[in-house]
Every structure is written in structure tokens, then in C-alpha cells.
Coordinates of C-alpha atoms and ligand atoms in Angstrom, one line a residue:
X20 CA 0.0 0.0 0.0
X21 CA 1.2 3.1 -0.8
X22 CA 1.2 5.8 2.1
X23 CA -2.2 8.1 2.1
X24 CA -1.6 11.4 0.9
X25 CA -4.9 13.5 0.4
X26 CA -5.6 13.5 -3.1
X27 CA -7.8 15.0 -5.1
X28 CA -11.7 16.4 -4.2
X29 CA -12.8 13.8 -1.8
X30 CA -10.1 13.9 0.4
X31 CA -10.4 18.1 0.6
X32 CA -13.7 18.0 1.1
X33 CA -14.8 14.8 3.2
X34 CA -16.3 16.4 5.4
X35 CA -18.9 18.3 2.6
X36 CA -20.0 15.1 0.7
X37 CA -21.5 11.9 1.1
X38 CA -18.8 9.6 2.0
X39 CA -18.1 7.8 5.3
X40 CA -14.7 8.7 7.0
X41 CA -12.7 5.7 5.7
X42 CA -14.3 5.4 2.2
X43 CA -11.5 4.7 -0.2
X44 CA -11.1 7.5 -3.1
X45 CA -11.3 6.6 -6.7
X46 CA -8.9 9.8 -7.4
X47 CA -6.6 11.3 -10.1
X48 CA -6.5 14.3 -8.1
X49 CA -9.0 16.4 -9.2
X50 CA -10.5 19.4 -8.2
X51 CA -8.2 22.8 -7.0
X52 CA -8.2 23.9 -10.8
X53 CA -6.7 27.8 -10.9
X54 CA -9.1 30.5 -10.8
X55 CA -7.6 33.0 -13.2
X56 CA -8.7 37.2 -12.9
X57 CA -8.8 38.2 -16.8
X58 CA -6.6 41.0 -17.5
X59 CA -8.1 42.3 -21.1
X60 CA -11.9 41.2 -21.2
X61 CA -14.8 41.9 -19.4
X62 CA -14.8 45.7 -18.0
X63 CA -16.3 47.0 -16.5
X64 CA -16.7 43.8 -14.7
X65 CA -14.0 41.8 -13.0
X66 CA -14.3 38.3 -15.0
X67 CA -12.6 35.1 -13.6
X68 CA -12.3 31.8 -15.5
X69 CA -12.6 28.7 -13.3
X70 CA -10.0 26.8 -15.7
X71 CA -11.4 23.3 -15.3
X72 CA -9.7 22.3 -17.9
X73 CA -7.1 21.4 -15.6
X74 CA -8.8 18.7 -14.3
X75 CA -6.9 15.1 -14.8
X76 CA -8.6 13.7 -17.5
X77 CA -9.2 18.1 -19.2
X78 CA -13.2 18.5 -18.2
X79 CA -15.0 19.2 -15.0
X80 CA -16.3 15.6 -15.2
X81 CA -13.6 14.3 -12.9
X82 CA -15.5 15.9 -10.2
X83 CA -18.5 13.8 -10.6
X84 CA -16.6 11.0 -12.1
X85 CA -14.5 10.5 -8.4
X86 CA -17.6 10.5 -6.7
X87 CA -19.6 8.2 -8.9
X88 CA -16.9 5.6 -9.1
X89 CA -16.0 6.0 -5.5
X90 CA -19.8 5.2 -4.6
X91 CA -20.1 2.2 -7.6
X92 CA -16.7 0.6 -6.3
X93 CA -18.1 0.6 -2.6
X94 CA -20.9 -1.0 -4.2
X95 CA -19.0 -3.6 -5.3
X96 CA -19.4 -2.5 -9.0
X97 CA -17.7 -4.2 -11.9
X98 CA -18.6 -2.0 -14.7
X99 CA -20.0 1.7 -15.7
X100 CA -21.7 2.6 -18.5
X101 CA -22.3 6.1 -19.6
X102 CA -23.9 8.0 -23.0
X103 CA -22.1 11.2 -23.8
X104 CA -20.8 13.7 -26.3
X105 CA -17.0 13.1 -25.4
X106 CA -16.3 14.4 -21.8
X107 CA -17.8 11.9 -19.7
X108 CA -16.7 9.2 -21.8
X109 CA -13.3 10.1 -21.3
X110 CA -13.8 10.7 -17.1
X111 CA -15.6 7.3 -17.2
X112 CA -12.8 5.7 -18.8
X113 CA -9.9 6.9 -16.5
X114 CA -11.3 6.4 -13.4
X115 CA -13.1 3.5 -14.0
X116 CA -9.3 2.2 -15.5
X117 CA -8.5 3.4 -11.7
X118 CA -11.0 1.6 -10.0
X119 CA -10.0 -1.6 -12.3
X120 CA -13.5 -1.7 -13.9
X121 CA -14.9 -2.3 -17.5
X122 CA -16.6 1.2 -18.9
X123 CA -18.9 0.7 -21.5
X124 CA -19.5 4.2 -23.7
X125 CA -22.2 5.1 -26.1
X126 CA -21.3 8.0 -28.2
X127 CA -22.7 9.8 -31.5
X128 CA -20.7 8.2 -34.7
X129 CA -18.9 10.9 -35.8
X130 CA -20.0 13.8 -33.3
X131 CA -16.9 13.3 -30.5
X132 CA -14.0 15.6 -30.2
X133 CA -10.7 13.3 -31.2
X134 CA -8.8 13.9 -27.8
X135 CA -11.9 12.8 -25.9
X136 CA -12.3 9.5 -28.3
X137 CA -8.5 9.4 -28.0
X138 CA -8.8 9.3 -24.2
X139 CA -12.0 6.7 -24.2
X140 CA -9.3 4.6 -26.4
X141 CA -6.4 4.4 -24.9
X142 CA -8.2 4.1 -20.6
X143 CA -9.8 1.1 -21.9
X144 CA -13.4 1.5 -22.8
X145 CA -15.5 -0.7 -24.7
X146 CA -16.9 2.2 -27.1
X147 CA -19.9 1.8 -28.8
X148 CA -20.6 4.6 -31.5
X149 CA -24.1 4.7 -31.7
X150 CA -26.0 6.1 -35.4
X151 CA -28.0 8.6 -33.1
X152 CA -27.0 11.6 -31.3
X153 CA -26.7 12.2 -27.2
X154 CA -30.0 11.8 -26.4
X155 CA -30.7 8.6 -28.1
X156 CA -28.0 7.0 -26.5
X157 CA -29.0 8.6 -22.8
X158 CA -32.4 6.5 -23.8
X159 CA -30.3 3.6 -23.8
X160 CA -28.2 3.7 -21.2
X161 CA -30.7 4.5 -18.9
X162 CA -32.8 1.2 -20.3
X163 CA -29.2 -1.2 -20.3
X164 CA -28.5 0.2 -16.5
X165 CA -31.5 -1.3 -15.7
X166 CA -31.3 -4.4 -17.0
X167 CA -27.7 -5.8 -16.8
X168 CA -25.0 -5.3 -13.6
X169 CA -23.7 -2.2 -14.8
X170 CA -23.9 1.6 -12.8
X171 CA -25.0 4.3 -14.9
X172 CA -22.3 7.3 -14.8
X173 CA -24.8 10.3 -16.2
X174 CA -25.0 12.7 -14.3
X175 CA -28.9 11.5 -13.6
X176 CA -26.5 9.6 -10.7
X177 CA -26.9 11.8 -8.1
X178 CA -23.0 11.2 -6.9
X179 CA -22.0 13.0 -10.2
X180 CA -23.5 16.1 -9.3
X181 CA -22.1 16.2 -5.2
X182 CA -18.9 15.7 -6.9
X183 CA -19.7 19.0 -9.3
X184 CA -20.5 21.0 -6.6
X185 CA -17.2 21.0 -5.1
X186 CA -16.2 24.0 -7.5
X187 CA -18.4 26.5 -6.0
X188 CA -16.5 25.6 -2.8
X189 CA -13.2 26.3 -4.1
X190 CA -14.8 29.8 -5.5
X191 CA -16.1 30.5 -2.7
X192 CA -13.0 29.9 -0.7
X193 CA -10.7 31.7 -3.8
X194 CA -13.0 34.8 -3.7
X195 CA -13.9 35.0 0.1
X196 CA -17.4 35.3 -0.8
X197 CA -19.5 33.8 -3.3
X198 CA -19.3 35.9 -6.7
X199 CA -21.9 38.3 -8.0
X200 CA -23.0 36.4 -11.2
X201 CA -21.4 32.7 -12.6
X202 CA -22.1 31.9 -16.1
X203 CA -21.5 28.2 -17.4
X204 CA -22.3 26.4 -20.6
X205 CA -25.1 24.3 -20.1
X206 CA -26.1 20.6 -22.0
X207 CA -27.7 18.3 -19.4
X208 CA -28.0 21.3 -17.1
X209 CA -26.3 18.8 -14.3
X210 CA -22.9 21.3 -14.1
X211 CA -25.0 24.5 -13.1
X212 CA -27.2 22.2 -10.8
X213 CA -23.9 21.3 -9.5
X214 CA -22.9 25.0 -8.8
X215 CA -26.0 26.2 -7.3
X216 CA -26.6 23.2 -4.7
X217 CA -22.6 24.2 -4.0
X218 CA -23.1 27.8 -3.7
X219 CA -26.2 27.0 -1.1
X220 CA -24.7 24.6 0.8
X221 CA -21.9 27.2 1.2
X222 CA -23.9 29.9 2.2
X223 CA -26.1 27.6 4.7
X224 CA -29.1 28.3 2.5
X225 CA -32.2 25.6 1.0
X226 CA -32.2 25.0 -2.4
X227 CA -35.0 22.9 -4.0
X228 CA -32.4 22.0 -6.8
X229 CA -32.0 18.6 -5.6
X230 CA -33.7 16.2 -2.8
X231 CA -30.6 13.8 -2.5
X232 CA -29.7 12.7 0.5
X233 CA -28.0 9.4 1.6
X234 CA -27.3 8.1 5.3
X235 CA -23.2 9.9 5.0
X236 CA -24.6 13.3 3.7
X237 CA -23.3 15.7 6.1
X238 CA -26.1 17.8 8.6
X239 CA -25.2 21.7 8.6
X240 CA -21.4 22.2 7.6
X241 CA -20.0 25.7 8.1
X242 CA -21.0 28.3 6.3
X243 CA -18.5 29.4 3.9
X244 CA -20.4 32.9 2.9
X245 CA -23.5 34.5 3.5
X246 CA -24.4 34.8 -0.1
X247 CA -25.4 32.8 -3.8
X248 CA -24.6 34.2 -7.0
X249 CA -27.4 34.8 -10.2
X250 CA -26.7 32.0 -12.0
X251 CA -26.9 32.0 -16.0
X252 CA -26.7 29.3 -18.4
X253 CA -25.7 29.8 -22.3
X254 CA -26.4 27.3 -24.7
X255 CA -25.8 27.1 -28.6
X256 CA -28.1 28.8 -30.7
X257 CA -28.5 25.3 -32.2
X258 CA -29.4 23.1 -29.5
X259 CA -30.9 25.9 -27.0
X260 CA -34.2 23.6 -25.2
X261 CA -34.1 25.9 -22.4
X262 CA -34.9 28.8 -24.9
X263 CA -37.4 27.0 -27.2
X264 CA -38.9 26.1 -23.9
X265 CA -38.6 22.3 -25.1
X266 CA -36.6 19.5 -26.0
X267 CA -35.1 20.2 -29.4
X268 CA -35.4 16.8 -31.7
X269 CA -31.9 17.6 -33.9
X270 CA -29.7 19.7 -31.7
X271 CA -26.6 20.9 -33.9
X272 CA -23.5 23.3 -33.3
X273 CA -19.8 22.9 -33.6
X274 CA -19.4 22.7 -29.3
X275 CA -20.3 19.3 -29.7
X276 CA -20.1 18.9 -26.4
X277 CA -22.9 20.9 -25.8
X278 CA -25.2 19.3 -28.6
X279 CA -27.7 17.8 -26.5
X280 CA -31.5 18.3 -27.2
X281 CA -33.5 16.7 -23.7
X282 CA -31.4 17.9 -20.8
X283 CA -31.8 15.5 -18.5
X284 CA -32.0 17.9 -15.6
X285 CA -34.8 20.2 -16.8
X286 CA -36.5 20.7 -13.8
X287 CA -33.3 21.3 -11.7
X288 CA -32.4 24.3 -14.0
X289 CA -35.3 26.2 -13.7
X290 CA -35.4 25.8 -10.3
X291 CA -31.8 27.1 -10.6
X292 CA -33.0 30.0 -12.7
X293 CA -36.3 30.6 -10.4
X294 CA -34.1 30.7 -7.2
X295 CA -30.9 32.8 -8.2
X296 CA -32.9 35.0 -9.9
X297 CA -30.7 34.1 -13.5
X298 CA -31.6 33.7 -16.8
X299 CA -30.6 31.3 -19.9
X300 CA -29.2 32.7 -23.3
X301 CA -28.1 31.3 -27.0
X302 CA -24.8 32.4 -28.9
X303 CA -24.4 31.1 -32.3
X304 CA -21.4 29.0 -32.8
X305 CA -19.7 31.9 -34.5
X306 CA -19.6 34.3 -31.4
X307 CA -19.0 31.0 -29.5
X308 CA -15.8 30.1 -31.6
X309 CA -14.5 33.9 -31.8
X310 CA -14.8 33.8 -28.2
X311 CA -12.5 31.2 -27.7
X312 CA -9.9 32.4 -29.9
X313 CA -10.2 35.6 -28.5
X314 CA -9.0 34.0 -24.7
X315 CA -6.6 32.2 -26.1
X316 CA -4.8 34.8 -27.8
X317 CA -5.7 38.0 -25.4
X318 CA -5.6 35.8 -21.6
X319 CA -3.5 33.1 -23.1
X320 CA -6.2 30.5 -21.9
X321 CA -7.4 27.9 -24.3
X322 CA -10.3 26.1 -23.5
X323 CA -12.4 23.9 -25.7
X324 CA -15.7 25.6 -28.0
X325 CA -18.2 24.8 -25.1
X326 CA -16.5 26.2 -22.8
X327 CA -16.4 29.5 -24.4
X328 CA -20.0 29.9 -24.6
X329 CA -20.0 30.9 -21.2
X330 CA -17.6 33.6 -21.4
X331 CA -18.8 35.0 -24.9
X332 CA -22.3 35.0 -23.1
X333 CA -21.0 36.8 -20.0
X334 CA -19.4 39.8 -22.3
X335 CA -21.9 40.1 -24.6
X336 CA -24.6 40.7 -21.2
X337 CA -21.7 42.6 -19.5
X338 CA -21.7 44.9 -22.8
X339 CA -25.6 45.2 -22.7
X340 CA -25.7 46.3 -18.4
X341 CA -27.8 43.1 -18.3
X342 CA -25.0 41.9 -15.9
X343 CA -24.5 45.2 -13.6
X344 CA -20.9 47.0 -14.3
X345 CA -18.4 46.4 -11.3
X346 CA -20.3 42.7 -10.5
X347 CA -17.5 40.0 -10.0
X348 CA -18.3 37.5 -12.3
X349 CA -17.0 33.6 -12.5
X350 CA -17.1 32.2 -15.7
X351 CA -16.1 28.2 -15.9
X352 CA -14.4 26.8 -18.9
X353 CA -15.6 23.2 -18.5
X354 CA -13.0 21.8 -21.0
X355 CA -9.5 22.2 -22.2
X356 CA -9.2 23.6 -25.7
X357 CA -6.6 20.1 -26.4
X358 CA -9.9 18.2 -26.3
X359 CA -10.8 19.2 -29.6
X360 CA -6.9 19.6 -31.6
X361 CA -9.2 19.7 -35.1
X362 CA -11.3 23.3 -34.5
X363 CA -7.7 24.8 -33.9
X364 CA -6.4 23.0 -37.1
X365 CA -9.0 25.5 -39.4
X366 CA -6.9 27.7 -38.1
X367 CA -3.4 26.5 -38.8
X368 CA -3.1 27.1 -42.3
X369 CA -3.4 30.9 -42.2
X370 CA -1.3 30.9 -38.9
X371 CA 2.1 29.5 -40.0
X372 CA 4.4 29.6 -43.1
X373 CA 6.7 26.8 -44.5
X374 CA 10.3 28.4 -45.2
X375 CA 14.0 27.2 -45.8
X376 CA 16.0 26.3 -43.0
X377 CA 18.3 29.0 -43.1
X378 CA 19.4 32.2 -41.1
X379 CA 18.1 34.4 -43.9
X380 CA 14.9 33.2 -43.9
X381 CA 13.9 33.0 -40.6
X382 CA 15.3 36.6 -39.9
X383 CA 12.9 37.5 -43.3
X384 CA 10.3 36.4 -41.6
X385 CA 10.5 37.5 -38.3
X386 CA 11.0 41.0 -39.9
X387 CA 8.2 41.3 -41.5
X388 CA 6.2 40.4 -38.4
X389 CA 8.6 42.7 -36.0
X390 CA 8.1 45.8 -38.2
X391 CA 4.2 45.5 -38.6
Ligands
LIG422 C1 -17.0 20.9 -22.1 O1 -19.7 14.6 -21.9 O2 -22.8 15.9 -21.5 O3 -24.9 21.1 -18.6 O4 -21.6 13.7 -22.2 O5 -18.4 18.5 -22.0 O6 -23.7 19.6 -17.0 O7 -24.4 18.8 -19.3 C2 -20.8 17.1 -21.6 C3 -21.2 18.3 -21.2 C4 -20.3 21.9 -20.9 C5 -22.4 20.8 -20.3 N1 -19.0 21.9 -21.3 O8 -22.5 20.4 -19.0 C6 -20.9 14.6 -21.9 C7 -21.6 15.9 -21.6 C8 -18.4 20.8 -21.7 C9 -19.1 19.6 -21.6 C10 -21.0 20.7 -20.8 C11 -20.4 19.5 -21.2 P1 -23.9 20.0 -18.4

């Protein structure tokens, strides 16, 4: 046995979440991701990325993904099975490779980000690609979990989002107070669920968000802050339920980890909204995409095209006064920007030039850039 070192979220925060006080973690050590004060964007505002790219396997999905696999190995689990658009594929399949389990993935042929079908490959998962999208394979999964010995991962487990919540902890704790407003990307509407049970919990107040409760959840912890942010959730012009006001059958849009059509927490998001007084909104996958590029090349923060929904929606209402001037406002970038190496790759061609290999070339070139 190797000697126990705290590691990663469940170990920080043991006494916040449903575990006993011996329960083994199923850890890469996640959690602690840098929250980063943006130097260029957002005035009149002070905007902070929660970078959760920096999570072991690049998404916010470890944090779930510890818990859930903690919870199914003290179950005595063999095997997890999860649908999704890439992320929590690739959590699955690391920590259920930790745990030594089999994960089983549905995914949409053709519709996954290659690091996160990368990442699925190479942990160990049996991936099946399914001719359907998200939604039809959450159908599934949900059908297969009942039938055959295998935990469903989704973040319809409620372990997934007790995990999630752990970032408005480390917010809270960052800032010394929860922020003003936090804007997130939203799919399955689980992450901002997350957030918001987080952000009451740390502030000692009821939320209606979620009824969970298991014999180890903790009665009453210390209040952390004596406030919740407005919470707002952006989604992609092309698969935007929460603005239609209903599922939407064909969801499209190049953050394809955000092309979901049926969240599957519906009801926990407008409670969300109802409660912290927030609002949902739809960028189109332009302003989504020049919104990434735009951090990575002002903040020097990449961060995958999801992600960036939440920040382009957070300037563009920070440009309008819907999101007051002077707030403090936390945006997270759910995803590293390595996830998805082929959106950058449009850009490569214009970006770089092939030249000899010699001194008078290069210096050539790096006039002509040096004088501009
Ligand atoms: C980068 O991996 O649903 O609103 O199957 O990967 O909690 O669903 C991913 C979701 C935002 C949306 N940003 O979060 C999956 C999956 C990124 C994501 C979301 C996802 P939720």
C-alpha cells in the first residue's frame, strides 16, 4: 500500500460530501483547478475563468466521475456505462481504469472531439458509437442500467453532481465570498445544478435544486459565505431547449459537447434560474468560436468551443448592463481547448508559413512580423 496522501476532491472535502470517513477515493486528483482574474476582457466587470480544464482527464467531469466511481466501487461494482458527447466518456474511462472496472460508452458516430475519443481509447473502454445523437443514447443507457450489472455514470446519478459541486466551494474559498454572477455552458444542465446546490450549501441556504440525500450526507457544515450568485446558463443557438422552452429533436452546433436536445436535468435548472434570480441565453457557434480564440490569444487561456459559450455570453450581457458594471463575475471553462486539436487546425493554415531552413529566412520572416 502506498502511504495516504490527500488526493484529489474527496479527500479536501470529506467532510462536505456523502462519504463515510474511511471510504476509499477513486482519485486522479481532481479538483483545486486555478481560478484565473482576466486581464483584457470583461470591463467594466472583473471576469474570472474557473480553468477546469485542468482537471486530470481536461473536463470538469472528474469531479462527478471520483464520486460516482467511489460510490459504484463501494458498491462492489464491476462496470459503468455512460452516453455522452465526449467528456464523460473520457472521465468514465480513467477512473473506472483506476478503480479496475470495464466502462462501456455510447457516443454519437462521428460527433466526439478526437482527444476525448482518444482518451475513451487508450483508458480502456468498450466504445460503442451509436447512429443517433446524445440523447438517443442517454435512452439507452438508462434502459441497459436497468437491466444488466452495470452503474450508470450520467449525471442522472446523483453522486455525479455532489462531486460538481465541489467547485463552488473552491470559488467561494478563492474569492472570500461567493461571486456576484457565474455563467457556465449548459447541455444536461447537471454542471449549473452542481454550482448552485454548491453555492447553497456554502452559504447555509435551501435550495429545491436537488432532494438527494444518503445516510453519510453531512447535517449543517460551516457556512463558507453568506451569499449565492445569479446563476446564467448559455447554450448554442442550435441546440438551445431551455430557450425554445422544449426539447429540441436535432440539436446541432460545432461545441459538440454541448449538442444535447432533452437535458436530462430540466427541472433542476429552472429551479436554478427561479431561485438565483438568472436567466438562460443562446450564442451562435460563431460568437462562440470567436470567443475562444479571443482568450486564447488576449488571456492566453485555451479552452475547448463549449467552454467558451460561457464567457462569450458573459461579455456580450456585460456589454448590454444586463450583468451590472463592477459585479465580479466567474465564468467556468468546463473543458481544455486540447480536447478538440481539429477546431484549432482550421486555423493553422493561415497561422504558420513553411520556409527554408536557413538564417536568412527566418530573420525574413520575423521582420516582416517585428516591423508590422
Ligand atoms: C466541455 O460529456 O454531457 O450542462 O456527455 O463536456 O452539465 O451537461 C458534456 C457536457 C459543458 C455541459 N461543457 O454540462 C458529456 C456531456 C463541456 C461539456 C457541458 C459539457 P452539463
Amino acid at each position: 500500500m502506498s502511504k495516504s496522501i490527500p488526493l484529489g476532491l474527496i479527500d479536501r472535502y470529506r467532510d462536505r460530501l456523502p462519504v463515510a470517513d474511511d471510504t476509499p477515493a477513486v482519485t486522479l486528483g481532481e479538483g483545486n483547478t486555478p481560478l484565473i482574474p482576466l486581464q483584457r476582457l470583461g470591463h467594466p466587470c472583473q471576469v474570472y475563468v474557473k480553468f477546469e480544464g485542468l482537471n486530470p482527464t481536461g473536463s470538469f467531469k472528474d469531479r462527478g466521475m471520483t464520486m460516482a466511481v467511489t460510490r459504484a466501487a463501494e458498491l462492489g461494482a464491476k462496470a459503468v456505462i455512460c452516453a455522452s458527447t465526449g467528456n464523460t466518456s473520457a472521465a468514465a474511462a480513467a477512473y473506472a481504469a483506476r478503480a479496475g472496472m470495464q466502462a462501456f460508452v455510447l457516443i454519437p458516430e462521428g460527433k466526439i472531439a478526437r482527444g476525448k475519443l482518444a482518451q475513451a481509447v487508450m483508458h480502456g473502454a468498450k466504445i460503442l458509437q451509436i447512429r443517433g445523437n446524445f440523447d438517443d443514447g442517454m435512452s439507452l443507457v438508462k434502459a441497459v442500467a436497468e437491466q444488466l450489472p452495470v452503474t450508470l455514470v450520467n449525471s442522472v446519478n446523483p453522486y455525479r453532481l455532489q462531486g460538481q459541486k465541489t467547485a463552488a466551494f473552491e470559488i467561494v474559498e478563492a474569492l472570500g465570498q461567493a461571486p456576484d454572477v457565474h455563467c457556465l455552458p449548459v447541455g444536461n444542465a447537471g454542471n449549473i445544478t452542481a454550482h448552485w446546490i454548491g453555492y447553497s450549501e456554502a452559504a447555509g441556504q435551501a435550495t429545491a435544486a436537488t432532494s438527494f440525500r444518503d445516510e453519510r450526507s453531512k447535517h449543517a457544515p460551516a457556512a463558507m459565505t453568506d451569499r449565492r450568485p445569479v446563476m446564467v446558463g448559455y447554450q448554442a443557438t442550435g441546440s438551445a431547449p431551455f430557450m425554445r422552452g422544449a426539447p429540441v429533436a436535432q440539436p446541432d452546433t460545432v461545441a459538440t459537447a454541448i449538442r444535447i436536445g432533452n437535458p436530462q436535468s430540466w427541472d433542476a435548472a429552472h429551479v436554478v434560474q427561479r431561485e438565483s434570480a438568472g436567466w438562460f441565453d443562446e450564442l451562435t457557434d460563431e460568437e462562440i468560436l470567436a470567443t475562444q480564440a479571443r482568450l486564447a490569444r488576449e488571456e492566453g487561456v485555451f479552452c475547448e468551443p463549449a467552454s467558451a459559450a460561457s464567457l462569450a455570453g458573459a461579455l456580450r450581457d456585460i456589454e448590454s448592463g444586463r450583468i451590472a458594471a463592477g459585479s465580479t463575475v466567474v465564468c467556468t471553462l468546463t473543458g481544455h481547448g486540447l480536447k478538440d486539436p481539429d477546431i484549432a487546425a482550421e486555423h493553422v493554415a493561415g497561422a504558420s508559413q513553411t520556409i527554408d531552413a536557413t538564417l536568412g529566412a527566418v530573420e525574413q520572416a520575423l521582420g516582416a512580423s517585428l516591423d508590422a
